Short mmCIF file of C-alpha atoms and ligand atoms in Angstrom, two decimals:
data_model
loop_
_atom_site.label_atom_id
_atom_site.label_comp_id
_atom_site.label_asym_id
_atom_site.label_seq_id
_atom_site.Cartn_x
_atom_site.Cartn_y
_atom_site.Cartn_z
CA MET A 1 12.73 26.31 21.01
CA LEU A 2 10.31 24.35 19.39
CA VAL A 3 9.20 24.49 16.11
CA LEU A 4 5.69 23.70 13.93
CA GLY A 5 7.12 22.96 10.80
CA ILE A 6 3.78 23.07 7.46
CA GLU A 7 4.49 21.92 4.17
CA THR A 8 2.39 21.51 1.02
CA SER A 9 4.56 22.32 -1.97
CA CYS A 10 2.92 19.04 -3.96
CA ASP A 11 0.60 15.98 -3.05
CA GLU A 12 1.81 15.38 0.93
CA THR A 13 0.06 17.86 3.55
CA SER A 14 2.19 17.62 6.19
CA ALA A 15 2.83 19.23 9.88
CA ALA A 16 5.32 18.65 12.50
CA VAL A 17 6.77 19.69 15.32
CA VAL A 18 10.78 19.64 15.71
CA GLU A 19 12.54 20.71 19.26
CA GLU A 20 16.01 21.92 19.65
CA THR A 21 18.28 19.17 21.77
CA GLY A 22 21.29 21.68 22.72
CA ASP A 23 23.48 19.18 21.32
CA ALA A 24 25.81 21.14 18.91
CA ALA A 25 26.43 17.71 16.70
CA ARG A 26 22.92 16.37 16.89
CA PRO A 27 21.24 19.84 16.70
CA TRP A 28 17.43 18.61 16.05
CA ALA A 29 14.49 16.08 17.49
CA ILE A 30 11.42 15.12 15.90
CA ARG A 31 8.45 15.36 18.51
CA SER A 32 5.81 14.52 15.81
CA ASN A 33 5.66 14.03 12.03
CA VAL A 34 2.03 13.73 10.11
CA ILE A 35 1.63 13.42 6.74
CA ALA A 36 -1.68 13.25 4.92
CA SER A 37 -0.80 11.39 1.38
CA GLN A 38 -3.07 12.12 -1.55
CA VAL A 39 -1.50 9.57 -3.75
CA GLU A 40 -5.00 7.81 -3.79
CA ILE A 41 -6.19 10.68 -5.39
CA HIS A 42 -3.81 11.18 -7.94
CA ARG A 43 -3.50 7.93 -9.08
CA GLU A 44 -6.41 7.90 -10.93
CA TRP A 45 -5.23 9.90 -12.80
CA GLY A 46 -1.35 8.73 -13.58
CA GLY A 47 0.33 12.10 -11.55
CA VAL A 48 -0.21 15.12 -9.47
CA VAL A 49 -3.47 17.20 -10.45
CA PRO A 50 -2.62 20.71 -9.47
CA GLU A 51 -6.08 21.60 -8.57
CA LEU A 52 -7.03 18.68 -6.58
CA ALA A 53 -4.02 19.36 -4.57
CA SER A 54 -4.62 22.57 -3.53
CA ARG A 55 -8.45 21.36 -2.85
CA GLN A 56 -7.15 18.71 -0.16
CA HIS A 57 -4.58 20.53 1.26
CA VAL A 58 -7.82 22.85 2.41
CA ARG A 59 -9.42 19.86 3.71
CA ASP A 60 -6.52 18.42 5.82
CA ILE A 61 -4.24 21.03 6.78
CA CYS A 62 -5.96 21.91 10.51
CA GLY A 63 -6.47 18.17 11.03
CA VAL A 64 -2.76 17.59 10.13
CA VAL A 65 -1.84 20.44 12.47
CA GLU A 66 -3.77 19.47 15.19
CA LYS A 67 -2.73 15.93 15.10
CA ALA A 68 1.38 17.17 15.18
CA LEU A 69 0.74 19.31 18.27
CA ALA A 70 -1.34 16.29 19.86
CA ASP A 71 1.65 13.80 18.57
CA ALA A 72 4.16 16.25 20.52
CA ALA A 73 2.26 16.80 23.60
CA VAL A 74 2.38 20.59 22.72
CA GLY A 75 -0.22 23.65 22.58
CA TRP A 76 0.58 26.66 20.66
CA THR A 77 1.95 28.30 23.44
CA ASP A 78 4.36 26.15 23.75
CA LEU A 79 6.21 26.99 20.32
CA GLY A 80 8.91 28.87 19.46
CA ALA A 81 8.52 29.58 15.63
CA VAL A 82 6.27 28.74 12.74
CA ALA A 83 8.33 27.37 9.23
CA VAL A 84 6.28 26.64 6.20
CA THR A 85 7.57 25.76 2.45
CA GLN A 86 7.56 28.80 0.80
CA GLY A 87 8.71 27.68 -2.54
CA PRO A 88 9.46 25.78 -5.40
CA GLY A 89 6.09 23.58 -5.91
CA LEU A 90 2.71 24.34 -6.90
CA VAL A 91 1.60 27.48 -6.15
CA GLY A 92 -1.52 26.65 -5.54
CA ALA A 93 -1.12 24.23 -2.81
CA LEU A 94 1.80 26.28 -1.18
CA LEU A 95 -0.48 28.97 -0.97
CA VAL A 96 -2.81 26.62 1.18
CA GLY A 97 0.06 25.99 3.81
CA MET A 98 1.35 29.65 3.37
CA SER A 99 -1.80 30.93 4.31
CA PHE A 100 -2.11 28.39 7.40
CA ALA A 101 1.09 29.41 8.66
CA LYS A 102 0.74 33.09 8.44
CA ALA A 103 -2.77 32.68 10.06
CA ALA A 104 -1.41 30.31 12.91
CA ALA A 105 1.92 32.61 13.50
CA ALA A 106 -0.35 36.05 13.85
CA ALA A 107 -3.04 34.42 15.55
CA ALA A 108 -0.42 32.95 18.40
CA ASN A 109 1.85 35.69 17.93
CA LEU A 110 4.83 33.58 16.53
CA PRO A 111 7.44 34.39 14.14
CA ILE A 112 7.57 32.87 10.91
CA VAL A 113 10.00 31.29 8.88
CA GLY A 114 9.92 30.42 4.63
CA VAL A 115 11.74 27.94 4.14
CA HIS A 116 13.32 26.92 0.83
CA HIS A 117 11.64 23.12 -0.34
CA LEU A 118 15.23 21.93 -0.95
CA ALA A 119 16.63 23.45 1.96
CA GLY A 120 14.29 21.20 4.23
CA HIS A 121 15.66 17.66 1.96
CA ILE A 122 19.40 18.95 2.86
CA GLU A 123 18.55 19.08 6.48
CA SER A 124 16.83 15.86 6.81
CA LEU A 125 20.03 14.42 6.23
CA VAL A 126 21.30 16.38 9.62
CA LEU A 127 17.88 16.17 11.19
CA HIS A 128 18.32 12.08 11.12
CA ASN A 129 22.35 11.86 11.01
CA GLY A 130 23.44 14.85 12.87
CA GLU A 131 25.84 17.32 11.26
CA LEU A 132 27.54 16.01 8.59
CA PRO A 133 31.15 16.45 8.14
CA LEU A 134 32.13 19.62 5.63
CA PRO A 135 32.24 20.67 2.79
CA ALA A 136 29.54 17.70 2.12
CA VAL A 137 28.35 17.09 -1.44
CA ILE A 138 24.49 16.59 -1.55
CA LEU A 139 22.49 14.99 -4.17
CA VAL A 140 19.02 16.35 -3.71
CA VAL A 141 16.92 13.72 -5.76
CA SER A 142 12.37 13.35 -6.28
CA GLY A 143 9.86 13.87 -8.38
CA GLY A 144 10.72 17.42 -9.33
CA HIS A 145 14.45 18.11 -8.82
CA THR A 146 18.06 16.35 -9.41
CA SER A 147 20.71 18.31 -8.39
CA LEU A 148 23.81 18.80 -6.74
CA TYR A 149 25.17 21.26 -4.08
CA LEU A 150 27.77 22.02 -2.15
CA VAL A 151 27.49 22.81 1.90
CA THR A 152 30.63 24.27 2.90
CA GLN A 153 29.05 26.43 6.15
CA PRO A 154 26.28 24.77 7.75
CA GLY A 155 22.71 26.35 6.11
CA SER A 156 24.68 27.39 3.20
CA TYR A 157 24.16 25.35 -0.36
CA GLU A 158 25.57 26.25 -3.42
CA LEU A 159 23.88 24.85 -6.18
CA LEU A 160 26.77 22.72 -8.35
CA SER A 161 24.53 21.06 -11.27
CA ARG A 162 21.19 19.80 -11.92
CA THR A 163 19.04 18.03 -14.74
CA ARG A 164 18.64 19.73 -17.57
CA ASP A 165 15.28 18.10 -18.47
CA ASP A 166 13.95 15.50 -16.81
CA ALA A 167 14.03 14.78 -13.02
CA ALA A 168 14.69 11.22 -11.81
CA GLY A 169 11.83 10.67 -10.26
CA GLU A 170 9.54 11.73 -12.98
CA ALA A 171 11.44 9.67 -15.04
CA TYR A 172 10.76 6.67 -12.51
CA ASP A 173 6.88 7.42 -13.01
CA LYS A 174 7.20 8.12 -16.80
CA VAL A 175 8.59 4.82 -17.37
CA ALA A 176 6.33 2.89 -14.19
CA LYS A 177 3.43 4.49 -16.52
CA LEU A 178 4.40 3.32 -19.60
CA LEU A 179 5.19 -0.06 -18.25
CA GLY A 180 1.79 0.28 -17.07
CA LEU A 181 3.02 -0.37 -13.20
CA GLY A 182 0.99 2.88 -11.65
CA TYR A 183 1.41 5.70 -10.08
CA PRO A 184 3.98 6.87 -8.40
CA GLY A 185 6.57 4.84 -9.97
CA GLY A 186 9.82 5.01 -7.94
CA PRO A 187 8.45 2.73 -5.26
CA VAL A 188 6.83 -0.10 -7.79
CA ILE A 189 10.17 -0.45 -10.22
CA ASP A 190 12.25 -0.21 -6.78
CA ARG A 191 10.52 -3.16 -5.92
CA ILE A 192 10.06 -5.16 -9.37
CA ALA A 193 13.64 -4.66 -10.00
CA ARG A 194 14.71 -6.72 -7.67
CA GLN A 195 12.99 -9.81 -9.84
CA GLY A 196 15.05 -8.50 -13.26
CA ASN A 197 18.51 -8.58 -14.89
CA ASP A 198 19.86 -5.30 -14.56
CA THR A 199 21.93 -5.96 -17.63
CA ALA A 200 19.18 -7.26 -19.86
CA ILE A 201 19.15 -3.96 -21.71
CA ARG A 202 22.56 -2.01 -22.02
CA TRP A 203 20.89 1.64 -22.39
CA PRO A 204 24.00 4.38 -22.19
CA GLY A 205 24.08 6.74 -19.15
CA THR A 206 24.04 10.50 -20.63
CA ARG A 207 27.54 12.56 -19.94
CA LEU A 208 26.95 16.08 -20.59
CA THR A 209 30.96 18.04 -21.60
CA HIS A 210 29.81 21.03 -22.15
CA ALA A 211 28.18 23.99 -20.38
CA ASP A 212 24.54 24.58 -20.60
CA ARG A 213 23.74 28.01 -22.60
CA ASN A 214 20.68 28.57 -20.07
CA ALA A 215 22.78 28.07 -16.63
CA PRO A 216 26.04 30.29 -17.38
CA GLY A 217 27.16 30.13 -13.77
CA LEU A 218 27.35 26.09 -13.94
CA LYS A 219 29.88 24.50 -15.75
CA GLY A 220 27.52 21.84 -16.75
CA ASP A 221 30.10 18.34 -16.68
CA LEU A 222 28.20 17.49 -13.87
CA ASP A 223 24.64 18.12 -14.93
CA PHE A 224 22.34 15.37 -15.50
CA SER A 225 19.68 14.41 -18.19
CA PHE A 226 17.06 11.67 -18.06
CA SER A 227 14.68 12.18 -20.90
CA GLY A 228 16.98 10.48 -23.41
CA LEU A 229 16.96 7.54 -21.30
CA LYS A 230 13.38 7.47 -20.79
CA THR A 231 12.82 7.86 -25.08
CA ALA A 232 15.14 4.70 -25.39
CA VAL A 233 12.71 2.64 -22.98
CA MET A 234 9.72 3.91 -24.57
CA ARG A 235 11.25 3.25 -28.18
CA HIS A 236 12.36 0.03 -26.62
CA VAL A 237 8.93 -1.26 -25.16
CA THR A 238 7.09 0.02 -28.39
CA LEU A 239 9.75 -2.20 -30.79
CA LEU A 240 8.63 -5.23 -28.50
CA ARG A 241 5.04 -4.72 -29.15
CA GLU A 242 5.66 -4.45 -32.86
CA GLN A 243 7.54 -7.34 -32.85
CA GLY A 244 4.63 -9.06 -31.11
CA VAL A 245 6.92 -10.07 -28.10
CA PRO A 246 4.94 -10.43 -24.79
CA LEU A 247 5.40 -7.92 -22.22
CA ASN A 248 5.11 -10.29 -19.17
CA ASP A 249 6.31 -9.82 -15.67
CA GLN A 250 10.06 -11.13 -16.29
CA ALA A 251 10.79 -8.45 -19.35
CA VAL A 252 8.76 -5.64 -17.36
CA ALA A 253 11.32 -6.57 -14.30
CA ASP A 254 14.31 -6.60 -17.02
CA ILE A 255 13.37 -3.33 -18.38
CA ALA A 256 12.77 -1.69 -14.28
CA ALA A 257 15.74 -3.21 -13.46
CA SER A 258 17.90 -1.98 -16.26
CA PHE A 259 16.66 1.35 -16.57
CA GLN A 260 17.31 1.66 -12.41
CA ARG A 261 20.67 0.54 -13.04
CA VAL A 262 21.48 3.25 -15.55
CA VAL A 263 19.77 5.83 -13.18
CA VAL A 264 21.09 4.75 -10.40
CA LYS A 265 25.06 4.61 -11.49
CA THR A 266 24.71 7.86 -12.93
CA LEU A 267 23.34 9.77 -9.78
CA VAL A 268 26.30 7.85 -8.20
CA GLU A 269 29.06 8.73 -9.82
CA ARG A 270 27.83 12.05 -10.70
CA THR A 271 27.64 12.82 -6.72
CA PHE A 272 31.35 10.95 -6.14
CA LYS A 273 32.88 12.66 -8.82
CA ALA A 274 31.35 16.54 -7.57
CA ALA A 275 33.09 14.96 -4.17
CA LEU A 276 36.45 14.85 -5.56
CA ILE A 277 36.26 17.87 -7.82
CA HIS A 278 35.01 19.84 -4.50
CA GLY A 279 37.35 17.74 -1.64
CA ALA A 280 34.27 16.70 0.10
CA LYS A 281 34.36 14.82 3.39
CA SER A 282 30.64 13.40 3.16
CA VAL A 283 27.99 12.92 0.39
CA GLY A 284 24.41 12.63 1.12
CA VAL A 285 21.82 11.91 -0.89
CA ALA A 286 17.56 13.41 -0.15
CA GLY A 287 14.56 13.69 -2.02
CA GLY A 288 11.95 11.29 -2.73
CA VAL A 289 14.51 8.87 -4.79
CA SER A 290 16.91 8.64 -1.75
CA ALA A 291 14.04 5.96 -0.59
CA ASN A 292 15.18 4.14 -3.37
CA SER A 293 16.87 0.70 -2.14
CA ARG A 294 19.40 -0.13 -5.09
CA LEU A 295 20.79 4.03 -4.45
CA ARG A 296 20.88 3.72 -0.77
CA ALA A 297 23.14 0.83 -1.21
CA GLU A 298 25.30 1.86 -4.15
CA MET A 299 25.64 5.45 -2.30
CA ARG A 300 26.74 3.51 0.68
CA ALA A 301 29.10 1.23 -0.82
CA HIS A 302 30.91 3.49 -3.10
CA GLY A 303 31.35 5.82 -0.06
CA GLU A 304 32.97 2.98 2.08
CA ALA A 305 35.20 2.62 -1.06
CA ARG A 306 36.31 5.65 -1.59
CA GLU A 307 36.19 6.76 2.27
CA ILE A 308 33.96 9.19 1.91
CA PRO A 309 30.86 8.59 4.40
CA ALA A 310 27.42 8.59 2.46
CA PHE A 311 24.73 9.61 4.46
CA VAL A 312 21.01 9.29 3.91
CA PRO A 313 17.68 10.17 5.84
CA ASP A 314 15.62 7.54 7.26
CA LEU A 315 13.04 5.99 5.06
CA SER A 316 10.39 8.21 6.25
CA LEU A 317 12.00 11.43 6.10
CA SER A 318 13.16 10.71 2.32
CA THR A 319 9.83 12.34 0.98
CA ASP A 320 8.18 15.09 1.51
CA ASN A 321 7.37 15.44 5.45
CA ALA A 322 7.24 18.95 7.51
CA ALA A 323 9.90 17.66 10.23
CA MET A 324 12.60 18.81 7.34
CA ILE A 325 11.09 22.02 7.13
CA ALA A 326 10.86 22.90 11.24
CA ALA A 327 14.98 21.38 10.92
CA ALA A 328 15.56 23.80 8.04
CA GLY A 329 13.45 26.73 9.77
CA LEU A 330 15.44 26.46 12.79
CA ARG A 331 18.72 26.73 11.07
CA ARG A 332 17.48 29.62 9.68
CA LEU A 333 15.98 31.03 12.95
CA ARG A 334 19.41 30.62 14.60
CA ALA A 335 21.03 32.36 12.09
CA GLY A 336 18.82 35.53 12.92
CA ILE A 337 16.41 35.04 9.59
CA THR A 338 13.07 35.63 10.06
CA SER A 339 10.44 36.41 7.30
CA SER A 340 7.90 39.29 6.82
CA MET A 341 4.06 38.70 6.86
CA GLU A 342 4.54 39.77 3.22
CA MET A 343 6.35 37.02 1.95
CA ASN A 344 4.33 35.23 -0.63
CA ALA A 345 4.48 31.29 -1.97
CA ASP A 346 6.84 31.24 -4.98
CA PRO A 347 6.40 28.89 -7.14
CA ALA A 348 9.97 28.93 -8.42
CA LEU A 349 12.16 29.75 -5.22
CA SER A 350 15.38 29.33 -5.72
CA LEU A 351 17.91 28.44 -3.42
O1 LIG B 1 10.40 14.61 -2.58
P1 LIG B 1 9.47 14.08 -3.24
O2 LIG B 1 8.09 13.23 -2.16
O3 LIG B 1 8.48 15.02 -3.79
C1 LIG B 1 8.99 15.93 -4.78
O4 LIG B 1 9.38 16.77 -3.93
O5 LIG B 1 9.20 15.77 -5.93
O6 LIG B 1 9.31 13.09 -4.28
C2 LIG B 1 8.92 12.10 -4.75
C3 LIG B 1 9.21 11.24 -6.20
C4 LIG B 1 8.49 10.35 -6.93
O7 LIG B 1 8.65 10.40 -8.42
C5 LIG B 1 8.26 9.15 -6.56
O8 LIG B 1 8.62 8.21 -7.60
C6 LIG B 1 10.06 9.28 -6.17
O9 LIG B 1 10.17 10.50 -5.51
N1 LIG B 1 10.11 7.83 -5.57
C7 LIG B 1 11.26 6.77 -5.65
C8 LIG B 1 10.92 5.96 -4.24
N2 LIG B 1 10.37 6.12 -3.77
C9 LIG B 1 9.61 7.19 -4.17
N3 LIG B 1 12.31 6.48 -6.76
C10 LIG B 1 12.74 5.18 -6.79
N4 LIG B 1 12.68 4.93 -5.83
C11 LIG B 1 11.99 5.11 -4.87
N5 LIG B 1 11.26 3.70 -3.94
ZN1 LIG B 2 10.39 16.94 -1.75
#
């Protein structure tokens, strides 16, 4: 079966065609994956402006889908289903993809399946690497999320922990803004940190020992928190300014490297701690921040040291894309799940 995937949850308009291979170990292959990034539009404002995002999705969606079909050399009649991100995300942005997907499915007489955005990120690992050894502990780390999931069966995702405040990607973006490095912050900090001394400033990582009153189902000890680190960076920069210390390239690189060391250390340690607790046979990291070079390297190194294979998606599948949505959609379709036309975009959809 060929599935058209559609993703518009944030600031990328994406459409993709993914096909089933018939190989159970490597179930899906990408025929096309088209992404129209809005980063140039939002850069001016230092972050994603929801209303501008929705409007740009409206402008781009038709062309992006046409290109995805053309790149895959398929027409509407070749498709078996449409998969679309239902949530979470920006509601106005989600609505564009949802409306388009419903209209297309109705016109082409195709089944439609709603997909959770994070299920998409998790399945990006399978799309790129094939089925993972299960149980697997998966870290989903992006601009909106930092969560650990336990996958015991393909297509089942059990939440183990999440951030109590900022997502790691959000912390990257805010620290970059503070340092005057522009938007999005992740890729610049990743690059600049290579020139910095990562122990120039020894910020501590946050360790949570108590349960979160707002999440009674979770133990809490595997939770994340990044807002304290962000504040610590802000205080440090303010202090340097007050003392008249110039924030030159080297000072900025040192801050970036020191910040990144703490973030990556926290992410890696907690992922492998969860893996140990749950007897995981593999770990994975997906989502925008999984593009981070240090995180990828440290995940792999820890995996080798602990003899637990660590998987990352291809860089092109780390940030938001529709191929992962089509893949997660195929997973649901093969489990006998389709959605009704009554389905709506849900900005707070839970997995
Ligand atoms: O998954 P994604 O494309 O969108 C969300 O669902 O949020 O993730 C975007 C986030 C942004 O916060 C961006 O700064 C971060 O991923 N990011 C990175 C890198 N590339 C993107 N963070 C750290 N290092 C990178 N190389
Ligand atoms: Zn995402």
